[in-house]
Amino acid sequence: MQNSSRRRSILFVATFIALLSLPAVLSHSTVAGSITTSSNTTTSTEQLNSEYAELIGQVNVGALPVPTGSTATPLSLELPQLSMSTKVQASSNQFTVITPGSQSFIHIVKDFAGTPGTNPNPCRCTPPDMGLAASSKFVVQMVNLAGTIWKNNGVKVTTFSLSDFWFLPVRGGPLGIGMSDPQVLYDAAADRFYASIIDTFDVNRVNFAVTATNDPTGAWFIYRVIAAQGNPLVTSSRTLPDQPYIGYSNDKFLITANDFTYDPTFTTATFDGAQYWVLNKAEMLSGCTAPTPCPMGRNIDAATNSATLNPLTTNGHFAIRPAQHLSATPVLVGDTTPTAYMAENCLTVTPAFLFNNCTPPPPNPPPSTGGGINVYTIHGTPGTTTTTTVDITTVTIAQTGFPDPADQPGNPGSLATNDNRMLSVVWRNALLWTALNDGPADGGGPCPQASCARLDQISTTSFTAPQDFDLTKGTSSTGAAVFYPALSTDSQNNLVGLYGSSSSTQYPDLEVTGQLTTMPPESLAKAVVLVAGTAADLSTRYGDYFWAATDPSTPSTFWVSGEFRTISLF
């Protein structure tokens, strides 16, 4: 969620293409598959409760008014709290820390300014949490309280208020703000756009939407789920589903959030745990009309882990993220519907919380490194199968740590890098890539700077991590920090990674690197600076997350979106 203060948030959107001859890869199909877990992984199973998501309306973007200029005061909401790369060894377990290499193959095709934090946003919000989605015709972005749609040549089609889009006020309610944390995705297989936001006006709802066709300037169906619904241990009406993420697979739509329950005065909040919903995608796409009607006319079949939420002990999970499934997932042995995946850093350290789910139930041993990624494998589809279950497998990686604030020119230790929660998850061709902020030794991590980008490649057939490394700039404490990584892959498993970077001599910028499948593991291409910032961030909040998306129509082409600044404050 955004913790709003005075700050200009200008976004940069760029596409780039790898101009090279790519190797052919075998196609993957949705046939029955098997899982063989490594000897150093452990698995547990959760049975989900049946629930419904509700259709609440329909909006036509083309009919929304164009936002007018605003001089409103900032909103305020307190959170409940490719050549060989240079390699060095960090920590006793021989963990690999790399810097971008010297081989250059990333080319910027076009760039244009994204949705700014000022006009048309009726707030001056920080950070500019965002989503980014691109089809063969359109690019869609939602930032704070405004949305923008462009043709994919960079020509703007329309800008609209998210208050109009979501039927929510900008201000009001017990938390003083109407909505927060928008995201937007494009599903190439369904040829539809998705969006989501927290309904903070009503506190306990995640609203989500899907386009009625492949045209985002037309109609969208809007739905909602309610946090901790039916759980007697928490009061749902005061439970905030913070920083929701959305994802999709062949037949499922996925939502995750961190649930916090406020006291009756909405003064303090208790963390209940991470909640996730698995929804029937076909019902959602239909808008509850024929040929795929919804239960009781307006409800989407769903399943959730709400029974595990507990404000006394929490459910032990934090920042679970659904994968963007960029190819068809298999039907696993014993299942009748395709699977889907989510991921979580099982050792998450924040200023307020310490969660270590890397120690599975006895007699399973904890990872020898002290670190791991929990991979959630979903079995069944609500409304199609009798039950929906989730297997949680801990994949061993090197321990991650809490990042320190990054340096900026004239302002040491001033740029917020948040914590080491999961930030970006994509799945394609049986490989899961994850990204998060990693920290230095004083926070328990191996990063030589204040913050690094931890990148992990995980096989969802063997549940091992063939690649587990930190991306940094400079291998000593005087180098530049790296933060808020975002990933995507193309059809041949080539990887692109967006991140921000700053140091005592460098204002926060946006950079991109990548890895071809022909490159050795744990190596990256020469970084390309997409845009150089010209001012320090003095807001005390930054990023939260950046975004990367694969262009569905052009091989090895990606869209990326992130934050930089030209002035320190509004």
Coordinates of C-alpha atoms in Angstrom, one line a residue:
M1 CA 0.0 0.0 0.0
Q2 CA 1.2 3.5 -0.6
N3 CA 2.3 5.6 2.3
S4 CA 1.6 8.9 0.7
S5 CA 3.7 12.1 1.1
R6 CA 4.9 14.9 -1.0
R7 CA 6.7 13.6 -4.0
R8 CA 6.6 13.6 -7.8
S9 CA 6.5 10.2 -9.3
I10 CA 7.3 10.2 -13.0
L11 CA 7.3 6.8 -14.7
F12 CA 9.3 5.6 -17.6
V13 CA 8.0 2.9 -20.0
A14 CA 10.4 1.4 -22.6
T15 CA 10.5 -1.5 -25.0
F16 CA 13.6 -3.2 -26.1
I17 CA 14.3 -6.2 -28.4
A18 CA 17.1 -8.7 -28.5
L19 CA 18.5 -8.5 -32.0
L20 CA 20.1 -11.9 -32.3
S21 CA 19.5 -15.4 -33.7
L22 CA 17.8 -17.3 -31.0
P23 CA 18.0 -21.1 -30.6
A24 CA 14.9 -23.2 -31.2
V25 CA 13.3 -24.8 -28.2
L26 CA 10.8 -27.7 -28.0
S27 CA 7.2 -26.7 -27.4
H28 CA 5.5 -27.6 -24.1
S29 CA 1.9 -29.0 -24.0
T30 CA -0.6 -29.5 -21.3
V31 CA -0.3 -33.2 -20.8
A32 CA -0.1 -35.2 -17.6
G33 CA 3.2 -34.5 -15.8
S34 CA 5.0 -35.7 -12.8
I35 CA 6.9 -34.1 -10.0
T36 CA 10.1 -35.4 -8.6
T37 CA 11.3 -33.5 -5.5
S38 CA 14.9 -33.2 -4.6
S39 CA 16.2 -34.7 -1.4
N40 CA 16.7 -31.2 0.0
T41 CA 13.1 -30.1 -0.5
T42 CA 10.0 -30.6 1.8
T43 CA 6.3 -30.4 0.9
S44 CA 3.2 -29.8 2.9
T45 CA -0.5 -29.6 1.8
E46 CA -3.3 -27.1 2.5
Q47 CA -7.0 -27.8 1.9
L48 CA -8.7 -24.7 0.7
N49 CA -12.2 -23.5 1.7
S50 CA -14.9 -22.9 -0.9
E51 CA -15.9 -19.3 -1.4
Y52 CA -17.3 -16.9 -4.0
A53 CA -16.1 -13.7 -5.7
E54 CA -18.9 -11.3 -6.6
L55 CA -19.6 -9.5 -9.8
I56 CA -20.3 -5.9 -8.8
G57 CA -20.7 -4.1 -12.1
Q58 CA -19.4 -3.1 -15.5
V59 CA -17.5 0.0 -16.7
N60 CA -16.8 1.3 -20.2
V61 CA -13.5 3.1 -20.3
G62 CA -14.4 4.9 -23.5
A63 CA -17.2 6.6 -21.7
L64 CA -15.2 7.8 -18.6
P65 CA -14.5 11.5 -18.3
V66 CA -11.0 12.8 -18.9
P67 CA -9.5 13.8 -15.5
T68 CA -9.0 17.5 -14.9
G69 CA -6.0 19.2 -13.2
S70 CA -5.9 18.9 -9.4
T71 CA -4.0 20.8 -6.7
A72 CA -5.2 18.5 -3.9
T73 CA -3.0 18.0 -0.9
P74 CA -1.0 14.8 -0.8
L75 CA -2.8 11.8 0.6
S76 CA -1.5 10.3 3.8
L77 CA -1.9 6.7 4.9
E78 CA 0.3 5.0 7.4
L79 CA 1.0 1.3 6.7
P80 CA 0.4 -1.3 9.3
Q81 CA 3.7 -1.8 9.5
L82 CA 26.0 -11.1 -22.2
S83 CA 29.5 -12.1 -21.7
M84 CA 30.6 -13.7 -18.5
S85 CA 29.6 -11.5 -15.6
T86 CA 32.1 -10.7 -12.9
K87 CA 31.6 -13.2 -10.1
V88 CA 32.7 -13.0 -6.5
Q89 CA 31.9 -15.3 -3.5
A90 CA 29.9 -14.0 -0.6
S91 CA 29.1 -15.8 2.6
S92 CA 30.3 -19.1 3.9
N93 CA 28.1 -21.2 1.6
Q94 CA 29.8 -19.9 -1.5
F95 CA 26.9 -17.9 -2.7
T96 CA 27.3 -16.1 -6.1
V97 CA 27.1 -12.3 -6.4
I98 CA 27.4 -11.0 -10.0
T99 CA 27.6 -7.7 -11.8
P100 CA 26.3 -7.2 -15.3
G101 CA 28.7 -8.4 -18.0
S102 CA 30.1 -6.8 -21.1
Q103 CA 28.2 -8.5 -23.9
S104 CA 25.6 -6.2 -25.3
F105 CA 22.4 -7.4 -27.0
I106 CA 19.6 -5.4 -25.4
H107 CA 18.3 -2.6 -27.6
I108 CA 15.7 0.1 -26.7
V109 CA 13.1 0.3 -29.4
K110 CA 11.0 3.1 -28.0
D111 CA 10.3 4.9 -24.7
F112 CA 7.7 7.4 -23.5
A113 CA 6.6 8.9 -20.2
G114 CA 4.2 6.8 -18.2
T115 CA 1.4 7.9 -16.0
P116 CA 2.8 10.7 -13.7
G117 CA 2.2 11.1 -10.0
T118 CA 0.8 14.6 -10.5
N119 CA -2.0 15.4 -13.1
P120 CA -4.0 13.3 -14.0
N121 CA -3.5 11.7 -10.6
P122 CA -5.7 13.6 -8.0
C123 CA -3.0 13.0 -5.4
R124 CA 0.7 13.3 -5.1
C125 CA 1.2 9.8 -3.9
T126 CA 4.3 7.9 -3.0
P127 CA 5.4 5.3 -4.0
P128 CA 3.9 5.1 -7.6
D129 CA 2.9 1.4 -7.3
M130 CA 2.0 0.3 -10.8
G131 CA 1.0 -2.4 -13.1
L132 CA 1.8 -2.7 -16.8
A133 CA 0.2 -4.7 -19.5
A134 CA 0.8 -4.9 -23.3
S135 CA -1.1 -6.7 -26.1
S136 CA -0.2 -6.6 -29.8
K137 CA -2.2 -3.3 -30.0
F138 CA -2.4 -1.6 -26.6
V139 CA -0.3 -0.7 -23.6
V140 CA -2.2 -0.2 -20.3
Q141 CA -0.8 1.2 -17.0
M142 CA -2.5 2.1 -13.7
V143 CA -0.6 4.2 -11.2
N144 CA -2.0 5.3 -7.8
L145 CA -5.3 6.9 -8.8
A146 CA -5.0 7.2 -12.6
G147 CA -4.9 4.9 -15.6
T148 CA -3.6 5.4 -19.1
I149 CA -4.0 3.5 -22.4
W150 CA -1.6 3.9 -25.3
K151 CA -1.4 2.3 -28.7
N152 CA 1.7 0.2 -28.7
N153 CA 3.5 2.8 -30.8
G154 CA 3.4 5.2 -27.9
V155 CA 0.4 7.3 -29.0
K156 CA -1.8 8.0 -26.0
V157 CA -5.5 6.9 -26.5
T158 CA -7.0 7.9 -23.2
T159 CA -6.4 8.8 -19.5
F160 CA -9.0 8.1 -16.8
S161 CA -9.5 8.3 -13.1
L162 CA -9.4 5.1 -11.2
S163 CA -12.1 6.5 -8.9
D164 CA -14.4 6.5 -11.9
F165 CA -13.2 3.1 -13.1
W166 CA -13.6 1.3 -9.7
F167 CA -16.6 3.2 -8.5
L168 CA -14.6 4.3 -5.4
P169 CA -14.0 7.7 -3.8
V170 CA -10.5 9.2 -3.7
R171 CA -10.8 10.0 -0.1
G172 CA -12.9 8.8 2.8
G173 CA -13.6 5.7 4.9
P174 CA -11.9 4.8 8.2
L175 CA -8.4 4.9 6.6
G176 CA -8.9 8.2 4.8
I177 CA -8.2 6.9 1.3
G178 CA -10.5 5.2 -1.2
M179 CA -8.1 2.8 -3.0
S180 CA -4.4 1.8 -3.3
D181 CA -1.9 -0.6 -5.0
P182 CA -3.3 -0.9 -8.6
Q183 CA -2.0 -3.7 -10.9
V184 CA -2.8 -4.5 -14.5
L185 CA -1.8 -7.6 -16.6
Y186 CA -2.4 -9.0 -20.1
D187 CA -3.2 -12.7 -20.6
A188 CA -2.1 -13.6 -24.1
A189 CA -3.8 -17.0 -24.2
A190 CA -7.2 -15.4 -23.2
D191 CA -6.4 -12.2 -25.1
R192 CA -7.8 -10.2 -22.2
F193 CA -6.5 -7.5 -19.8
Y194 CA -6.8 -7.8 -16.0
A195 CA -6.6 -5.2 -13.2
S196 CA -6.9 -5.0 -9.4
I197 CA -6.8 -2.6 -6.5
I198 CA -7.5 -2.5 -2.8
D199 CA -10.8 -1.0 -1.9
T200 CA -9.6 0.8 1.2
F201 CA -12.8 2.8 1.5
D202 CA -14.6 -0.4 2.5
V203 CA -11.3 -1.7 4.0
N204 CA -11.6 -5.4 3.5
R205 CA -12.0 -5.8 -0.3
V206 CA -9.8 -6.5 -3.3
N207 CA -11.5 -5.3 -6.5
F208 CA -10.4 -6.9 -9.7
A209 CA -11.5 -6.6 -13.3
V210 CA -11.3 -8.2 -16.8
T211 CA -11.9 -6.7 -20.2
A212 CA -15.0 -8.0 -22.0
T213 CA -13.0 -8.2 -25.2
N214 CA -9.4 -7.6 -26.2
D215 CA -10.0 -3.9 -26.3
P216 CA -9.1 -2.1 -23.0
T217 CA -10.8 1.1 -24.1
G218 CA -14.2 -0.7 -24.0
A219 CA -16.1 -2.6 -21.3
W220 CA -14.5 -4.2 -18.2
F221 CA -16.3 -6.6 -15.8
I222 CA -15.6 -5.7 -12.1
Y223 CA -15.6 -8.2 -9.3
R224 CA -14.5 -8.3 -5.6
V225 CA -13.3 -10.7 -2.9
I226 CA -13.5 -10.0 0.8
A227 CA -10.6 -10.6 3.2
A228 CA -10.9 -13.2 5.9
Q229 CA -14.6 -13.8 5.1
G230 CA -16.2 -16.3 7.4
N231 CA -13.1 -16.7 9.7
P232 CA -14.3 -16.3 13.3
L233 CA -10.8 -15.5 14.5
V234 CA -10.7 -12.2 12.7
T235 CA -13.2 -9.4 12.1
S236 CA -13.5 -9.3 8.4
S237 CA -14.9 -5.8 8.2
R238 CA -11.7 -4.4 9.7
T239 CA -9.3 -6.7 7.8
L240 CA -7.2 -4.9 5.2
P241 CA -5.8 -7.1 2.3
D242 CA -2.6 -5.1 1.8
Q243 CA -0.6 -5.0 -1.4
P244 CA -2.7 -7.5 -3.5
Y245 CA -1.0 -9.2 -6.4
I246 CA -2.8 -10.9 -9.3
G247 CA -1.9 -13.7 -11.6
Y248 CA -3.4 -16.1 -14.1
S249 CA -2.9 -19.6 -15.7
N250 CA -4.8 -21.7 -18.2
D251 CA -8.0 -22.0 -16.2
K252 CA -7.3 -20.0 -12.9
F253 CA -7.2 -16.4 -11.8
L254 CA -5.1 -15.9 -8.7
I255 CA -5.1 -13.1 -6.0
T256 CA -2.9 -12.8 -3.0
A257 CA -2.6 -10.3 -0.2
N258 CA -1.2 -9.7 3.3
D259 CA -4.1 -9.4 5.8
F260 CA -4.0 -6.9 8.7
T261 CA -6.9 -6.6 11.2
Y262 CA -7.4 -3.2 12.7
D263 CA -8.8 -2.5 16.2
P264 CA -12.3 -0.9 16.3
T265 CA -10.8 2.6 16.2
F266 CA -8.6 1.8 13.2
T267 CA -5.5 3.0 15.2
T268 CA -3.4 -0.2 15.3
A269 CA -3.4 -3.3 13.2
T270 CA -2.4 -6.9 13.8
F271 CA -0.9 -9.1 11.0
D272 CA -3.1 -12.2 10.4
G273 CA -1.0 -13.8 7.6
A274 CA -1.0 -14.1 3.9
Q275 CA -4.3 -14.9 2.1
Y276 CA -4.8 -16.2 -1.4
W277 CA -7.7 -16.9 -3.6
V278 CA -8.0 -19.3 -6.6
L279 CA -10.8 -18.4 -8.9
N280 CA -12.5 -20.1 -11.9
K281 CA -11.1 -18.0 -14.9
A282 CA -13.8 -19.1 -17.4
E283 CA -16.6 -17.8 -15.2
M284 CA -14.7 -14.6 -14.6
L285 CA -14.0 -14.0 -18.4
S286 CA -17.7 -14.6 -19.1
G287 CA -19.0 -11.7 -17.0
C288 CA -21.5 -14.2 -15.7
T289 CA -23.3 -14.5 -19.0
A290 CA -23.8 -17.5 -21.3
P291 CA -22.2 -19.8 -22.3
T292 CA -20.4 -19.7 -18.9
P293 CA -23.0 -18.7 -16.3
C294 CA -21.9 -18.0 -12.7
P295 CA -23.3 -19.6 -9.5
M296 CA -26.4 -17.6 -8.4
G297 CA -26.0 -15.4 -11.4
R298 CA -23.3 -13.1 -10.0
N299 CA -20.7 -15.2 -8.2
I300 CA -17.4 -16.7 -9.3
D301 CA -16.4 -20.0 -7.9
A302 CA -13.3 -19.5 -5.7
A303 CA -11.2 -21.2 -3.0
T304 CA -9.2 -19.6 -0.3
N305 CA -6.9 -20.3 2.7
S306 CA -8.8 -18.0 5.0
A307 CA -9.2 -20.7 7.7
T308 CA -5.4 -20.4 8.3
L309 CA -5.6 -16.7 9.2
N310 CA -4.9 -16.0 12.9
P311 CA -4.2 -12.6 14.5
L312 CA -2.7 -14.3 17.5
T313 CA 0.0 -16.3 15.8
T314 CA -0.5 -15.4 12.1
N315 CA -0.5 -18.3 9.6
G316 CA 3.3 -18.0 9.2
H317 CA 3.2 -16.8 5.6
F318 CA 4.0 -13.3 4.1
A319 CA 3.9 -11.8 0.6
I320 CA 2.9 -14.9 -1.4
R321 CA 2.9 -14.0 -5.1
P322 CA 1.0 -15.6 -7.9
A323 CA 3.0 -16.4 -11.1
Q324 CA 2.3 -14.9 -14.4
H325 CA 2.0 -18.1 -16.4
L326 CA 3.4 -17.3 -19.9
S327 CA 2.9 -20.8 -21.3
A328 CA 0.3 -23.6 -20.7
T329 CA 0.8 -25.4 -17.4
P330 CA 0.6 -29.2 -17.3
V331 CA -2.1 -31.5 -15.9
L332 CA -0.2 -33.2 -13.1
V333 CA -0.5 -36.9 -12.4
G334 CA -3.7 -37.5 -10.3
D335 CA -5.3 -34.2 -11.4
T336 CA -7.9 -33.4 -14.0
T337 CA -7.2 -29.7 -14.5
P338 CA -3.9 -27.8 -15.2
T339 CA -1.9 -26.7 -12.3
A340 CA -0.7 -23.2 -11.4
Y341 CA 2.1 -21.8 -9.2
M342 CA 2.7 -19.2 -6.5
A343 CA 5.9 -18.3 -4.7
E344 CA 7.1 -16.8 -1.4
N345 CA 10.4 -16.0 0.2
C346 CA 10.2 -18.3 3.2
L347 CA 12.6 -16.1 5.2
T348 CA 11.2 -12.6 5.1
V349 CA 12.6 -9.9 7.3
T350 CA 10.9 -6.5 7.7
P351 CA 11.4 -3.8 10.4
A352 CA 8.2 -5.1 12.1
F353 CA 8.1 -8.8 11.3
L354 CA 10.4 -11.8 11.1
F355 CA 8.9 -14.8 9.3
N356 CA 10.8 -18.0 8.8
N357 CA 8.8 -20.6 7.0
C358 CA 12.0 -22.3 5.9
T359 CA 11.7 -24.7 8.8
P360 CA 9.0 -27.2 7.7
P361 CA 7.0 -29.5 10.1
P362 CA 9.0 -32.4 11.6
P363 CA 10.4 -34.8 10.6
N364 CA 11.4 -32.6 7.6
P365 CA 14.7 -30.9 8.0
P366 CA 15.1 -27.2 7.4
P367 CA 17.3 -26.0 4.5
S368 CA 20.9 -26.2 5.3
T369 CA 21.5 -22.6 4.1
G370 CA 18.7 -21.1 6.2
G371 CA 17.0 -19.8 3.1
G372 CA 14.3 -21.0 0.7
I373 CA 11.6 -20.3 -1.7
N374 CA 8.2 -21.8 -0.9
V375 CA 6.6 -22.9 -4.2
Y376 CA 2.8 -23.4 -4.1
T377 CA 1.5 -26.0 -6.5
I378 CA -2.3 -25.8 -7.0
H379 CA -4.4 -28.9 -7.6
G380 CA -7.9 -28.5 -8.9
T381 CA -10.1 -25.6 -10.1
P382 CA -13.0 -24.2 -8.1
G383 CA -16.3 -24.9 -9.8
T384 CA -14.7 -27.7 -11.9
T385 CA -13.3 -30.1 -9.4
T386 CA -14.7 -31.2 -6.0
T387 CA -11.8 -29.9 -4.0
T388 CA -8.9 -27.5 -4.5
T389 CA -5.6 -28.1 -2.6
V390 CA -2.2 -26.5 -2.6
D391 CA 1.1 -28.3 -2.0
I392 CA 3.8 -26.1 -0.5
T393 CA 7.4 -27.1 -1.3
T394 CA 10.4 -25.4 0.2
V395 CA 13.2 -25.1 -2.4
T396 CA 16.6 -24.4 -0.8
I397 CA 18.4 -21.2 -1.7
A398 CA 21.0 -19.1 0.0
Q399 CA 19.7 -17.1 2.9
T400 CA 18.3 -13.7 2.0
G401 CA 18.5 -10.6 4.2
F402 CA 16.9 -7.3 5.0
P403 CA 18.2 -4.5 2.6
D404 CA 19.4 -1.2 3.9
P405 CA 18.3 2.2 2.5
A406 CA 20.4 3.1 -0.5
D407 CA 22.7 6.1 -0.9
Q408 CA 21.9 9.1 -3.1
P409 CA 24.1 12.0 -3.9
G410 CA 24.3 14.2 -0.8
N411 CA 21.9 11.9 1.0
P412 CA 23.5 8.8 2.4
G413 CA 21.1 5.9 3.4
S414 CA 18.0 7.8 2.2
L415 CA 16.3 5.7 -0.5
A416 CA 13.8 3.2 0.8
T417 CA 14.4 -0.3 -0.4
N418 CA 11.7 -1.9 1.8
D419 CA 12.3 -5.5 2.7
N420 CA 13.0 -8.9 1.1
R421 CA 9.5 -9.9 0.3
M422 CA 8.8 -11.5 -3.1
L423 CA 8.4 -8.9 -5.8
S424 CA 8.2 -10.6 -9.2
V425 CA 7.3 -14.2 -10.3
V426 CA 6.9 -15.6 -13.8
W427 CA 6.5 -19.2 -15.0
R428 CA 7.2 -20.6 -18.5
N429 CA 8.1 -24.0 -19.8
A430 CA 8.5 -25.6 -16.3
L431 CA 10.8 -22.9 -15.1
L432 CA 9.8 -20.4 -12.3
W433 CA 11.8 -17.1 -12.1
T434 CA 11.5 -15.1 -8.9
A435 CA 13.0 -11.7 -7.8
L436 CA 13.3 -9.8 -4.6
N437 CA 15.4 -7.2 -2.8
D438 CA 18.3 -8.8 -0.8
G439 CA 20.4 -7.3 1.9
P440 CA 23.9 -7.1 3.3
A441 CA 25.5 -8.9 6.2
D442 CA 24.0 -6.6 8.8
G443 CA 20.5 -7.7 7.7
G444 CA 21.5 -11.4 7.4
G445 CA 22.2 -11.5 3.6
P446 CA 25.2 -11.8 1.3
C447 CA 24.8 -8.5 -0.7
P448 CA 28.0 -6.4 -0.7
Q449 CA 25.9 -3.2 -1.1
A450 CA 22.9 -1.8 0.8
S451 CA 20.6 -3.7 -1.5
C452 CA 20.9 -6.3 -4.3
A453 CA 18.4 -8.0 -6.6
R454 CA 18.1 -11.7 -5.7
L455 CA 17.2 -13.7 -8.8
D456 CA 16.2 -17.4 -8.6
Q457 CA 15.4 -19.9 -11.3
I458 CA 13.4 -22.9 -10.0
S459 CA 12.5 -26.1 -11.8
T460 CA 8.9 -27.1 -11.1
T461 CA 9.6 -30.6 -12.1
S462 CA 12.5 -31.3 -9.8
F463 CA 11.9 -28.4 -7.3
T464 CA 15.5 -27.4 -7.3
A465 CA 17.1 -24.0 -8.0
P466 CA 19.6 -24.3 -10.9
Q467 CA 20.3 -20.5 -10.5
D468 CA 20.4 -18.6 -7.2
F469 CA 22.4 -15.3 -7.3
D470 CA 22.5 -11.7 -6.4
L471 CA 22.7 -8.9 -9.0
T472 CA 24.7 -5.9 -7.9
K473 CA 26.8 -3.1 -9.3
G474 CA 30.2 -3.3 -7.8
T475 CA 31.5 -6.0 -5.5
S476 CA 32.5 -3.8 -2.5
S477 CA 30.5 -1.5 -0.2
T478 CA 31.3 1.5 -2.4
G479 CA 29.3 0.2 -5.3
A480 CA 25.8 1.1 -6.3
A481 CA 22.7 -0.5 -4.7
V482 CA 20.2 -2.4 -6.9
F483 CA 16.5 -2.5 -5.9
Y484 CA 12.9 -3.5 -7.0
P485 CA 13.7 -6.1 -9.7
A486 CA 11.0 -7.2 -12.1
L487 CA 11.3 -10.1 -14.5
S488 CA 9.8 -11.6 -17.6
T489 CA 10.8 -14.3 -20.1
D490 CA 10.1 -15.0 -23.8
S491 CA 9.0 -18.2 -25.5
Q492 CA 12.6 -19.5 -25.6
N493 CA 13.2 -18.9 -21.9
N494 CA 15.4 -15.8 -22.4
L495 CA 15.2 -13.6 -19.4
V496 CA 14.9 -9.8 -19.0
G497 CA 15.3 -8.0 -15.7
L498 CA 14.4 -4.4 -14.8
Y499 CA 15.8 -2.7 -11.7
G500 CA 16.6 0.6 -10.1
S501 CA 20.0 1.7 -8.9
S502 CA 21.6 4.5 -6.9
S503 CA 24.7 5.4 -5.0
S504 CA 26.5 8.4 -3.4
T505 CA 27.4 9.6 -6.9
Q506 CA 24.3 8.4 -8.9
Y507 CA 20.7 9.5 -8.6
P508 CA 18.1 6.7 -8.8
D509 CA 17.8 5.4 -12.4
L510 CA 16.2 2.6 -14.3
E511 CA 18.4 -0.1 -15.9
V512 CA 17.7 -3.4 -17.6
T513 CA 19.8 -6.6 -18.2
G514 CA 19.1 -10.1 -19.4
Q515 CA 20.2 -13.7 -19.8
L516 CA 20.0 -15.8 -22.9
T517 CA 19.4 -19.5 -22.6
T518 CA 22.7 -20.0 -24.4
M519 CA 24.6 -18.2 -21.6
P520 CA 26.1 -20.0 -18.7
P521 CA 24.0 -20.0 -15.5
E522 CA 24.3 -17.1 -13.1
S523 CA 25.6 -14.6 -15.7
L524 CA 23.9 -11.5 -17.2
A525 CA 24.3 -9.2 -20.1
K526 CA 25.7 -5.7 -20.1
A527 CA 23.2 -3.4 -18.4
V528 CA 21.4 -0.7 -20.4
V529 CA 20.4 2.5 -18.6
L530 CA 16.8 3.3 -19.7
V531 CA 16.6 6.6 -18.0
A532 CA 18.9 8.5 -15.6
G533 CA 17.3 10.3 -12.7
T534 CA 18.4 13.9 -12.0
A535 CA 17.3 14.3 -8.4
A536 CA 17.3 12.4 -5.1
D537 CA 14.2 10.9 -3.6
L538 CA 13.4 12.6 -0.3
S539 CA 10.0 11.2 0.3
T540 CA 11.1 8.3 2.5
R541 CA 9.2 5.9 0.2
Y542 CA 10.1 4.5 -3.1
G543 CA 9.1 1.9 -5.7
D544 CA 7.3 -0.9 -3.8
Y545 CA 7.4 -2.7 -7.1
F546 CA 8.4 -2.2 -10.8
W547 CA 7.0 -4.2 -13.7
A548 CA 8.1 -6.2 -16.8
A549 CA 5.9 -7.8 -19.4
T550 CA 6.6 -9.8 -22.5
D551 CA 5.2 -8.5 -25.8
P552 CA 2.9 -11.2 -27.1
S553 CA 3.3 -10.3 -30.8
T554 CA 7.0 -9.8 -31.3
P555 CA 9.6 -12.5 -30.2
S556 CA 12.1 -11.4 -27.6
T557 CA 10.5 -8.0 -27.0
F558 CA 9.5 -6.7 -23.6
W559 CA 7.8 -3.7 -22.0
V560 CA 9.1 -2.5 -18.7
S561 CA 7.9 0.2 -16.3
G562 CA 9.5 1.7 -13.2
E563 CA 10.1 4.9 -11.2
F564 CA 12.7 7.7 -11.5
R565 CA 12.6 11.4 -10.6
T566 CA 13.6 14.8 -11.9
I567 CA 12.8 16.7 -8.7
S568 CA 13.1 15.6 -5.1
L569 CA 9.7 16.8 -3.8
F570 CA 6.5 18.2 -5.3

